[in-house]
Short mmCIF file of C-alpha atoms in Angstrom, two decimals:
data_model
loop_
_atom_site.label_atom_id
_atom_site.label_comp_id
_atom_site.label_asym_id
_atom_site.label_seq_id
_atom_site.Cartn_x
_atom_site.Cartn_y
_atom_site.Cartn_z
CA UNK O 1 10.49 -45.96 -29.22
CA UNK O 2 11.83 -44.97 -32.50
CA UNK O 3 9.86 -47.48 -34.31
CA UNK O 4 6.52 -47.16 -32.66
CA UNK O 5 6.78 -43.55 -33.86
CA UNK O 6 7.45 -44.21 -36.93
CA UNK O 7 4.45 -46.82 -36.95
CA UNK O 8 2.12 -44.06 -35.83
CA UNK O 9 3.14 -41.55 -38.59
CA UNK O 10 2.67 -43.99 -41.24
CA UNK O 11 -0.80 -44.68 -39.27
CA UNK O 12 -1.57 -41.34 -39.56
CA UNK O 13 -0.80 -40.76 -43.05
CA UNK O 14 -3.24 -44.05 -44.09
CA UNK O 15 -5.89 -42.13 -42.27
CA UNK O 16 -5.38 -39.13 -44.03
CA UNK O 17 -4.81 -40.10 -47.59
CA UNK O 18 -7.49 -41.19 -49.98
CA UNK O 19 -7.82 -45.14 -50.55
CA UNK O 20 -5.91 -46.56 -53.59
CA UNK O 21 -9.37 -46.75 -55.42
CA UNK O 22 -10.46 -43.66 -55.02
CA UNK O 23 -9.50 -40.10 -56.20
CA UNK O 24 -6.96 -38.58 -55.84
CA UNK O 25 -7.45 -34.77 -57.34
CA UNK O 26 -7.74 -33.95 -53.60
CA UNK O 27 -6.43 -34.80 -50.26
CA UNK O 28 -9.52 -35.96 -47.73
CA UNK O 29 -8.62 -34.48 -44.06
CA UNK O 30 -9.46 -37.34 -41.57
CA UNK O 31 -13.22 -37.29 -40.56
CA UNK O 32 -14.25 -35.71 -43.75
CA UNK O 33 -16.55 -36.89 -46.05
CA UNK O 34 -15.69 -37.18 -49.69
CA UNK O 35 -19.18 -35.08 -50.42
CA UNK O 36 -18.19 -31.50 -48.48
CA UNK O 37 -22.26 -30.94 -47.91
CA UNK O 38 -24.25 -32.95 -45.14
CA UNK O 39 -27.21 -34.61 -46.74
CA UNK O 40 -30.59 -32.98 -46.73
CA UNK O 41 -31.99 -35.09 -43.83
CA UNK O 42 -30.86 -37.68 -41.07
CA UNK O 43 -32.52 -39.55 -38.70
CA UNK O 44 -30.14 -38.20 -35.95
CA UNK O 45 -27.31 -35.42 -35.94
CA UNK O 46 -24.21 -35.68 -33.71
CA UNK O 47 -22.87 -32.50 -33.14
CA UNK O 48 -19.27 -33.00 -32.38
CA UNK O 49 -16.64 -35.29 -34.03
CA UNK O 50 -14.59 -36.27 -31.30
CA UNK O 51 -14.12 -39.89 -29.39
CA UNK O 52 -17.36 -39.17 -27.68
CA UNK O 53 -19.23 -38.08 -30.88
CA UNK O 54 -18.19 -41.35 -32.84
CA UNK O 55 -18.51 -43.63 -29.98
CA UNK O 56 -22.82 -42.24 -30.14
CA UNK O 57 -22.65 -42.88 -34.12
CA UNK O 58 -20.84 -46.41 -33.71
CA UNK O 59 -23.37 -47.33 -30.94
CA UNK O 60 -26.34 -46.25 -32.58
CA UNK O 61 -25.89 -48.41 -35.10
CA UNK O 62 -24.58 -51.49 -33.47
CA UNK O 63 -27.86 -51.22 -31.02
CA UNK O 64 -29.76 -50.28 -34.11
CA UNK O 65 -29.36 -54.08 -35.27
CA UNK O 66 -29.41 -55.15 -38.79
CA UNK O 67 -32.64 -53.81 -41.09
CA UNK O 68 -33.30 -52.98 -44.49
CA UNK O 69 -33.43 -49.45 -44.39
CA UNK O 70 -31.23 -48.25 -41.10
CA UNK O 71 -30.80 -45.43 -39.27
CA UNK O 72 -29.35 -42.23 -40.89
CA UNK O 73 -26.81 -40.80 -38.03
CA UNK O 74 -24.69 -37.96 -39.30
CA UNK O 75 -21.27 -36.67 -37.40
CA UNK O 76 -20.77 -32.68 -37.74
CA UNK O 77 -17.65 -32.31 -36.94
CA UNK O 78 -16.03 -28.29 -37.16
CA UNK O 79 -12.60 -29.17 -36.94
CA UNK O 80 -11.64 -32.08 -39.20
CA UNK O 81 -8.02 -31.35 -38.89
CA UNK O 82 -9.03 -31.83 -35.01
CA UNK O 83 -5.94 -29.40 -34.59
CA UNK O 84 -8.32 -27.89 -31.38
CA UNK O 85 -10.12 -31.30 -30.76
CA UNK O 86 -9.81 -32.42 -26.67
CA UNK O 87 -9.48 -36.42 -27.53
CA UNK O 88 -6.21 -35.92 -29.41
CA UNK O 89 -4.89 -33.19 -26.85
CA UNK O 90 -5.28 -35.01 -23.94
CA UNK O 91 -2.90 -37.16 -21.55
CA UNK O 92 -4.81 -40.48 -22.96
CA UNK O 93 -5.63 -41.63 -19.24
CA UNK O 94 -7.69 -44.33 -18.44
CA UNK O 95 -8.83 -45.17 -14.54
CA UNK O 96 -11.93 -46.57 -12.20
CA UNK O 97 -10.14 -44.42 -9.68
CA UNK O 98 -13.50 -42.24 -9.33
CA UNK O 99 -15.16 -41.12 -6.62
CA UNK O 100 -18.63 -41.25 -8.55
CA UNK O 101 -20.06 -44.86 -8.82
CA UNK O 102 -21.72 -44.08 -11.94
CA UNK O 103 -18.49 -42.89 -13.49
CA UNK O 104 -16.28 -46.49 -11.99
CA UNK O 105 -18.94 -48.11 -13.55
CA UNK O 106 -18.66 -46.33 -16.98
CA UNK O 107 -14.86 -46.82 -16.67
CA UNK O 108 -14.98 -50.38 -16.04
CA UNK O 109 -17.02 -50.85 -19.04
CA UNK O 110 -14.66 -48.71 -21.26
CA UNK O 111 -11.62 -50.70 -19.98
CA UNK O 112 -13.63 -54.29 -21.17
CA UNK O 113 -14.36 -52.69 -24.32
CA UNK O 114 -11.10 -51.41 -25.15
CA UNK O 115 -9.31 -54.81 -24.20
CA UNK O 116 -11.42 -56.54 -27.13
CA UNK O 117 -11.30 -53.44 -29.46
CA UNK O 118 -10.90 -55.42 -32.39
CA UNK O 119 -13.57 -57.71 -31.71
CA UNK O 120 -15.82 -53.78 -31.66
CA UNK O 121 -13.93 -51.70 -34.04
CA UNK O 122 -12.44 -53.98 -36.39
CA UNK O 123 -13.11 -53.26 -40.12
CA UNK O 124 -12.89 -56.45 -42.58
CA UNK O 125 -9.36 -55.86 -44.90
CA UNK O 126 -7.63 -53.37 -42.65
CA UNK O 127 -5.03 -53.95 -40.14
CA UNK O 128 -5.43 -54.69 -36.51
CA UNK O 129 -5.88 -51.68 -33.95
CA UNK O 130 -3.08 -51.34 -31.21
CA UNK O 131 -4.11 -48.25 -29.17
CA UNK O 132 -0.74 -48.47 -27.75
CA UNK O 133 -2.08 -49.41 -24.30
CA UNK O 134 0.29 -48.84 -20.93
CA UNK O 135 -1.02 -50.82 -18.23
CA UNK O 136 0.76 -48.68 -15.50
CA UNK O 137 -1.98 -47.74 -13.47
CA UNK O 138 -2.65 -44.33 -11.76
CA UNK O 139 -0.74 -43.15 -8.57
CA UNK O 140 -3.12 -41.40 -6.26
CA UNK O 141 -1.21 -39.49 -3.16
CA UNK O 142 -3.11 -38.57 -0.33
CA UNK O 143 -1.94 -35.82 2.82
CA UNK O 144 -2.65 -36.61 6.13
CA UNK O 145 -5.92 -34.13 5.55
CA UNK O 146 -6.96 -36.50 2.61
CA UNK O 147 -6.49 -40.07 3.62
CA UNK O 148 -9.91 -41.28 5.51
CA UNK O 149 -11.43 -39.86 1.86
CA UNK O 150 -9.21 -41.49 -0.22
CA UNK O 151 -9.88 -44.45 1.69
CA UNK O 152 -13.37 -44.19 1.49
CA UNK O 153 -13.25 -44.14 -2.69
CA UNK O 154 -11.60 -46.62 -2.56
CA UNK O 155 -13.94 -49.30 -0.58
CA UNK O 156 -17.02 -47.73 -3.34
CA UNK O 157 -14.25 -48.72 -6.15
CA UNK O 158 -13.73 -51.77 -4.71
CA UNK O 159 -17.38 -52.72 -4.13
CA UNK O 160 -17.68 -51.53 -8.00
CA UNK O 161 -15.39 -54.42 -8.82
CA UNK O 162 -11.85 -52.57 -9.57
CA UNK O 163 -8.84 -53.84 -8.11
CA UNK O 164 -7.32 -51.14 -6.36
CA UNK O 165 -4.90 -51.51 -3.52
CA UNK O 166 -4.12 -48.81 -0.56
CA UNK O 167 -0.35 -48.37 0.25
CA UNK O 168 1.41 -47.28 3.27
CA UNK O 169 4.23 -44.88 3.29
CA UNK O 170 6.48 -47.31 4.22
CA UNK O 171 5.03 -49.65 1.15
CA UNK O 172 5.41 -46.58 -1.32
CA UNK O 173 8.77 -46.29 -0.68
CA UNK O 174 9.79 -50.04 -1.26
CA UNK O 175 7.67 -50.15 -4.67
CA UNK O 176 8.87 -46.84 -5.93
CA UNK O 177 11.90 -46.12 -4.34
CA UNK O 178 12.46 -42.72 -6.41
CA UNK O 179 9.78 -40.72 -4.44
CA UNK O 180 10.10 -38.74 -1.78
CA UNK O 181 6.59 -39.87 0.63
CA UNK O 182 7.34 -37.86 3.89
CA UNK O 183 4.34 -36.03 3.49
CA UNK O 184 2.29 -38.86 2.05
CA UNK O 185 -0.10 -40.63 4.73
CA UNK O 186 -1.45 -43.45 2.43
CA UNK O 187 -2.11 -44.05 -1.49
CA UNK O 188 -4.00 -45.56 -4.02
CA UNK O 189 -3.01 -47.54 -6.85
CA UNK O 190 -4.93 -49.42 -9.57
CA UNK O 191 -3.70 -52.75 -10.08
CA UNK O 192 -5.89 -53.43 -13.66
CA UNK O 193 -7.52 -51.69 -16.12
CA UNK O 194 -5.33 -48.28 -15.24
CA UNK O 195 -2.82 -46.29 -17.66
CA UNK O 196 -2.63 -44.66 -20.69
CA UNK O 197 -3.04 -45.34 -24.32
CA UNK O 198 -2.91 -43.47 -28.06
CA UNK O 199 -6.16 -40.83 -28.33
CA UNK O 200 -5.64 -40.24 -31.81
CA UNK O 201 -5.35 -44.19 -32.68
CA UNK O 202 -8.77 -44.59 -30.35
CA UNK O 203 -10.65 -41.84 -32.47
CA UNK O 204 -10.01 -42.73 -35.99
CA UNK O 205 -10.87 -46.85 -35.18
CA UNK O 206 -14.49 -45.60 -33.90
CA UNK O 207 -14.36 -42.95 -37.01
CA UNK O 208 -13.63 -45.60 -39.08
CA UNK O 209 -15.64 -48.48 -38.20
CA UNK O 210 -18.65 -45.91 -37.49
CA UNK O 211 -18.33 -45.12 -40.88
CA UNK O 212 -17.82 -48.88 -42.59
CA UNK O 213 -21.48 -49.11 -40.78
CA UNK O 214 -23.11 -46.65 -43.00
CA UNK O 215 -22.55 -42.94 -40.46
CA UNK O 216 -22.03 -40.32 -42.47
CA UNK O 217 -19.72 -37.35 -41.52
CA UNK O 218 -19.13 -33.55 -42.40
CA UNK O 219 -16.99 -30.49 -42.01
CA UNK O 220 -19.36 -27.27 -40.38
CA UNK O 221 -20.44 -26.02 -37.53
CA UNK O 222 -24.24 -25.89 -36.15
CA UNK O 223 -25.05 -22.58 -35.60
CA UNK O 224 -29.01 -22.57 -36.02
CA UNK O 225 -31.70 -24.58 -35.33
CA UNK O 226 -35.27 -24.60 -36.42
CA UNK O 227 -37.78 -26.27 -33.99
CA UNK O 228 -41.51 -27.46 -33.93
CA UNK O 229 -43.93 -25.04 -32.15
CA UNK O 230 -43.66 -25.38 -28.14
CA UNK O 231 -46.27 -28.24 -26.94
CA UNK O 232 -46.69 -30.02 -23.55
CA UNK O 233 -45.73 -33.23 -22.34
CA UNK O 234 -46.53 -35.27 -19.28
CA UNK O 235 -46.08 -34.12 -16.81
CA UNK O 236 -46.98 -30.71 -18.21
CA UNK O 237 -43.40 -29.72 -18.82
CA UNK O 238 -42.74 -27.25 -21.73
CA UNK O 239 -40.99 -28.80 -24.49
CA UNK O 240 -39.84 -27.94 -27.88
CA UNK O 241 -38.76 -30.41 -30.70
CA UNK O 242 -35.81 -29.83 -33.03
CA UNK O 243 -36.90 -30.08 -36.67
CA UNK O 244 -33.69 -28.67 -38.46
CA UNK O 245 -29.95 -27.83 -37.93
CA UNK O 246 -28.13 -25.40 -40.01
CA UNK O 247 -24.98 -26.70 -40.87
CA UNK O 248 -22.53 -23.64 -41.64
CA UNK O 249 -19.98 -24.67 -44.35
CA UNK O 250 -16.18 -24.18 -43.38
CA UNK O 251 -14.63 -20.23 -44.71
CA UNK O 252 -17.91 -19.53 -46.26
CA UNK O 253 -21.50 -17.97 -45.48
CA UNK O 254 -23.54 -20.62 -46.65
CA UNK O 255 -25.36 -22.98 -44.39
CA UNK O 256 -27.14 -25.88 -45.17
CA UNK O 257 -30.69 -27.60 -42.98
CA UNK O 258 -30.80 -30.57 -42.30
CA UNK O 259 -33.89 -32.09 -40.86
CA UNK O 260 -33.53 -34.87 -38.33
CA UNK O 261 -35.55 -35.91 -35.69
CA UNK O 262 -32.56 -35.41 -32.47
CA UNK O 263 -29.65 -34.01 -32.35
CA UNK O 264 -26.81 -35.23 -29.70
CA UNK O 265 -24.75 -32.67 -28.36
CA UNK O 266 -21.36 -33.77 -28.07
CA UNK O 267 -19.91 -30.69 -28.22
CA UNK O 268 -17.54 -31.14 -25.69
CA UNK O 269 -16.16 -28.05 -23.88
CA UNK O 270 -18.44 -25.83 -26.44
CA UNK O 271 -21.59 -28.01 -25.26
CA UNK O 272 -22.58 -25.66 -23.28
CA UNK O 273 -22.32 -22.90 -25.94
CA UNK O 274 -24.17 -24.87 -28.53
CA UNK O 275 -27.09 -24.75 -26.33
CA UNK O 276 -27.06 -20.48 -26.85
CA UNK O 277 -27.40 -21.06 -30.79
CA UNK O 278 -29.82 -18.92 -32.43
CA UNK O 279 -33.43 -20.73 -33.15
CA UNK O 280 -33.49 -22.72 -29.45
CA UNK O 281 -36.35 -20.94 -26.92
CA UNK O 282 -34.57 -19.65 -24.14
CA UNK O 283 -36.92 -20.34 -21.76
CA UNK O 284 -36.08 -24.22 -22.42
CA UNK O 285 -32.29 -23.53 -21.80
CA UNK O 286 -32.32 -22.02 -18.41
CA UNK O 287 -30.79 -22.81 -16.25
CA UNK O 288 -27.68 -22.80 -18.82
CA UNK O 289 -25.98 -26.23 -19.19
CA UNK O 290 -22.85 -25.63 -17.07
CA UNK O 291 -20.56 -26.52 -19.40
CA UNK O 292 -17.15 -24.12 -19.99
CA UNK O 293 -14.31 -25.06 -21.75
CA UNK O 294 -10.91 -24.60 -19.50
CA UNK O 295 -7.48 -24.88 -20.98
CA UNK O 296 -5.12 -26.65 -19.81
CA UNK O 297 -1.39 -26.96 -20.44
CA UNK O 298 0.55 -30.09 -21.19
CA UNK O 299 4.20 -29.88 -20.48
CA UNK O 300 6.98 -33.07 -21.68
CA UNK O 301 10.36 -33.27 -20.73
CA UNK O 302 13.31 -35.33 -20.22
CA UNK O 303 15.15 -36.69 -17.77
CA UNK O 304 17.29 -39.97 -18.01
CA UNK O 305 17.38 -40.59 -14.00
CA UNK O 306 13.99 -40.28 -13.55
CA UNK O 307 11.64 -43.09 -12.50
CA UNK O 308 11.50 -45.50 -15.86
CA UNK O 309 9.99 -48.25 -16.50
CA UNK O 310 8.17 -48.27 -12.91
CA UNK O 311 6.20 -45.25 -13.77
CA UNK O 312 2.59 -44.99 -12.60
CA UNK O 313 0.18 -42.33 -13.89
CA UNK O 314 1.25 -39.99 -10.37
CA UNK O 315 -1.42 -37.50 -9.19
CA UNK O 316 0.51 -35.92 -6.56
CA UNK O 317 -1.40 -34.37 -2.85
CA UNK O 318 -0.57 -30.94 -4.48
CA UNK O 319 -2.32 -31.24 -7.71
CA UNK O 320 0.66 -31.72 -9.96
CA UNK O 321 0.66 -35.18 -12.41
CA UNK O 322 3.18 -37.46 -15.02
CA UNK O 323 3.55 -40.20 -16.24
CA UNK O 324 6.17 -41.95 -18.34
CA UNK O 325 5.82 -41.09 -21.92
CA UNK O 326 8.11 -43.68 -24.26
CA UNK O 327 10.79 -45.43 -22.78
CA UNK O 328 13.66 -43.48 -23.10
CA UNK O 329 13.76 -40.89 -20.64
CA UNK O 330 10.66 -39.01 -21.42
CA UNK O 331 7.50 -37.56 -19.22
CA UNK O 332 4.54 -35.51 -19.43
CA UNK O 333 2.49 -33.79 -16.73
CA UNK O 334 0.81 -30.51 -15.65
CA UNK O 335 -1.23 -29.26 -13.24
CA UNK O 336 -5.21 -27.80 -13.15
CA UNK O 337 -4.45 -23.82 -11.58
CA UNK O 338 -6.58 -22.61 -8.82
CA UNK O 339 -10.24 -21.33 -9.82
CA UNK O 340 -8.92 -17.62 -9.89
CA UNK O 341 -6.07 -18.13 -12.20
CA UNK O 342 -7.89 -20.04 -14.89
CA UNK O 343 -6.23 -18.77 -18.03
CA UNK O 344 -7.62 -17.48 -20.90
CA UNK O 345 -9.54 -19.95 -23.43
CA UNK O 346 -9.64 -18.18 -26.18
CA UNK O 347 -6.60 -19.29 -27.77
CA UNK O 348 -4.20 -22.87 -26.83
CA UNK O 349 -1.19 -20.82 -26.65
CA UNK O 350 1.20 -21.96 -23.71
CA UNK O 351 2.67 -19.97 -20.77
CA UNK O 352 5.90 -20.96 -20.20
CA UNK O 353 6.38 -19.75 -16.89
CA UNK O 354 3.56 -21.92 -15.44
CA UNK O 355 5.67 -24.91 -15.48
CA UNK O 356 8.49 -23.10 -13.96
CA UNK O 357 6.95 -21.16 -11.45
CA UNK O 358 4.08 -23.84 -10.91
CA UNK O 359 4.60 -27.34 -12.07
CA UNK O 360 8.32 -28.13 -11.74
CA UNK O 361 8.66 -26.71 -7.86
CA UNK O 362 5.68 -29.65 -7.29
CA UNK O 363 7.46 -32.26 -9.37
CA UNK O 364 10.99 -31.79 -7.94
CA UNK O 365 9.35 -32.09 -4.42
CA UNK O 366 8.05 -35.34 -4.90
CA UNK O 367 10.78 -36.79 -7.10
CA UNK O 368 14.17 -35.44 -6.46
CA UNK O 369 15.66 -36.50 -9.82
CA UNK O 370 13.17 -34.36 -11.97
CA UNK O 371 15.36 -31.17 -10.33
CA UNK O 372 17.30 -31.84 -13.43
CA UNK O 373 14.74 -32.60 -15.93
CA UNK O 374 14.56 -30.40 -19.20
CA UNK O 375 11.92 -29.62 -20.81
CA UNK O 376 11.04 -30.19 -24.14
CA UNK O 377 7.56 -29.07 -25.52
CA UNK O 378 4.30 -28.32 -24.61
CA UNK O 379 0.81 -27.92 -25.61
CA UNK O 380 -2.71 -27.15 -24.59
CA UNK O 381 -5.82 -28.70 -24.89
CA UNK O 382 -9.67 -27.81 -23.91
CA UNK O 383 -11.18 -29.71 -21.02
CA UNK O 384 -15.03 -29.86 -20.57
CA UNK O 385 -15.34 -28.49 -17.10
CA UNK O 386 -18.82 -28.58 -15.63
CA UNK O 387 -19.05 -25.93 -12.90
CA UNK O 388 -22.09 -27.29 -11.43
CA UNK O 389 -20.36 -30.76 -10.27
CA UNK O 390 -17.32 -31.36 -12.31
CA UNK O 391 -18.97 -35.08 -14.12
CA UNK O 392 -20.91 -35.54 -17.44
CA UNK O 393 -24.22 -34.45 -18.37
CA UNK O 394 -26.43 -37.43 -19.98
CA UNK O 395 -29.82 -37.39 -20.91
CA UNK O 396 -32.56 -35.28 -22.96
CA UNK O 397 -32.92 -31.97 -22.87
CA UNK O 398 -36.59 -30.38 -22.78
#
């Protein structure tokens, strides 16, 4: 465990430090250009620098095909420390344990792609890419209440192709003897394609290769846009097109436009805000994109009788998840609070007493040796919640 920590700092460090060829007056935070200002036009903006916003850039191009003079896709990204950035704040899950078919479909393609990454994401000269995968799978527990549903999803996962296998009580028990499953009527568990794997390492190889491609990247925020007079498209629905963003320059009042002909918001859990930036008719953007960012707490601890090596990502009946995290001892979880105790996302500080109060009384329930656990750290991160129907939002906007 030691080792592949060690591995990842010294991963992290290459990403952050300037190329023996180039200069070194100044250290280059990951996702950063070496030119500070965005370039006076671009074919298409991304606005948002996380694993969705590079995964759009790397695409773009790959679809785009080889030609002589290519598409110009630029990646505004705000925080290029991503010290507030969801993909390297999150639990690094992976499942096709959706109830959505769209979304087991998505997932299934993700898990293909991410099997071959180097075959995608490999740049010429640099080292391999080990996203540090854990093929666990994910533990879903179902009540008594919840079973014919969970039953359900999983007959539309497995007619989407992903091998997922229902387990009794009885079943539960032999396979993971640690639990406690006297309130468990039946569970699902994904037998491929299901665990957890390295955000950060995930980002930085779509960064990276989006960028050996010819995608160009900046630090600022859009805060402006200037679009084309309103006009009317079949079938007569109002429409307006974007003609410039104004990229705002980081601790300073200067902005720079930059004309492009779309813009991709992949804003994240600020999509929704982005949409509220001054220039945009707000006749177009009503009904508001139901996007909010919610923060959520991740909490690790230890405990060296706790489940091991036969870990599963576990999504418990009450709410409450882990998983393993390392191999010696070590576990990280949370739990999503009710609707009326959503706390405060203006900041990613941490309440303590949530996991006491909240988390651990869940956890110890369902595995009686995390009653001794300790904790060791925690952290929060923003999750994209859309209010409307909790998936993703793809497609234009008028």
């Amino acid at each position: 465990e030691l080792g592949q920590t060690l591995e990842r700092m010294v991963q992290t460090l290459r990403d952050q430090l300037p190329s023996s060829g180039s200069d070194r007056r100044g250290w280059i935070p990951p996702g950063t250009h070496p030119d500070p200002r965005p370039p006076d036009e671009a074919d298409v903006v991304v606005v948002g620098g996380g694993v969705v916003g590079w995964s759009v850039a790397y695409w773009l191009k790959v679809l785009e095909g080889r030609r002589r003079h290519g598409m110009k896709v630029l990646v505004v990204e705000r925080d290029p420390m991503y010290s507030r950035a969801s993909t390297v704040l999150s639990a690094g899950g992976i499942r096709q344990q959706f109830s959505l078919r769209e979304n087991i479909q998505m997932s299934r393609f993700s898990a293909s792609f991410l099997r071959d990454i180097n075959e995608h994401l490999g740049v010429p000269n640099e080292p391999p890419i080990d996203i540090q995968f854990q093929p666990s799978g994910y533990l879903f527990l179902a009540s008594p209440q919840n079973a014919a549903a969970l039953e359900a999803t999983v007959q539309l996962q497995r007619d989407e192709g992903a091998q997922v296998t229902l387990l009794s009580p009885t079943q539960l028990k032999t396979k993971f003897p640690w639990m406690n499953t006297e309130d468990v009527a039946v569970a699902s568990y994904g037998l491929e394609d299901e665990g957890w794997f390295d955000p950060w390492t995930l980002l930085n190889a779509f960064r990276r290769k989006a960028m050996s491609l010819g995608v160009q990247s900046c630090s600022g925020e859009v805060r402006a846009f200037v679009i084309s007079a309103n006009h009317v498209m079949a079938p007569a629905q109002l429409s307006a097109r974007i003609k410039y963003v104004h990229v705002h320059m980081p601790d300073s009042l200067e902005y720079q436009p930059v004309a492009c002909a779309i813009v991709v918001n992949a804003a994240g859990a600020w999509a929704g805000k982005l949409l509220e930036a001054d220039g945009l008719p707000r006749a177009l953007c009503r009904p508001r994109l139901p996007i909010q960012p919610r923060k959520r707490y991740v909490f690790t601890w230890h405990c060296p009788n706790g489940p091991g090596l036969s870990c599963p990502f576990l999504v418990d009946t009450s709410g409450a998840y882990f998983r393993r995290d390392g191999f010696g001892g070590n576990y990280l979880g949370g739990m999503s609070p009710p609707e009326e105790e959503e706390p405060d996302p203006s900041d990613l500080s941490v309440d303590d007493d949530y996991f006491q109060e909240q988390v651990w009384p869940r956890l110890a329930r369902r595995v009686p040796a995390f009653e001794s656990l300790r904790v060791r750290g925690s952290w929060a991160g923003y999750y994209d919640y859309n209010t409307f129907d909790q998936n993703g939002v793809l497609g234009p906007h008028p």
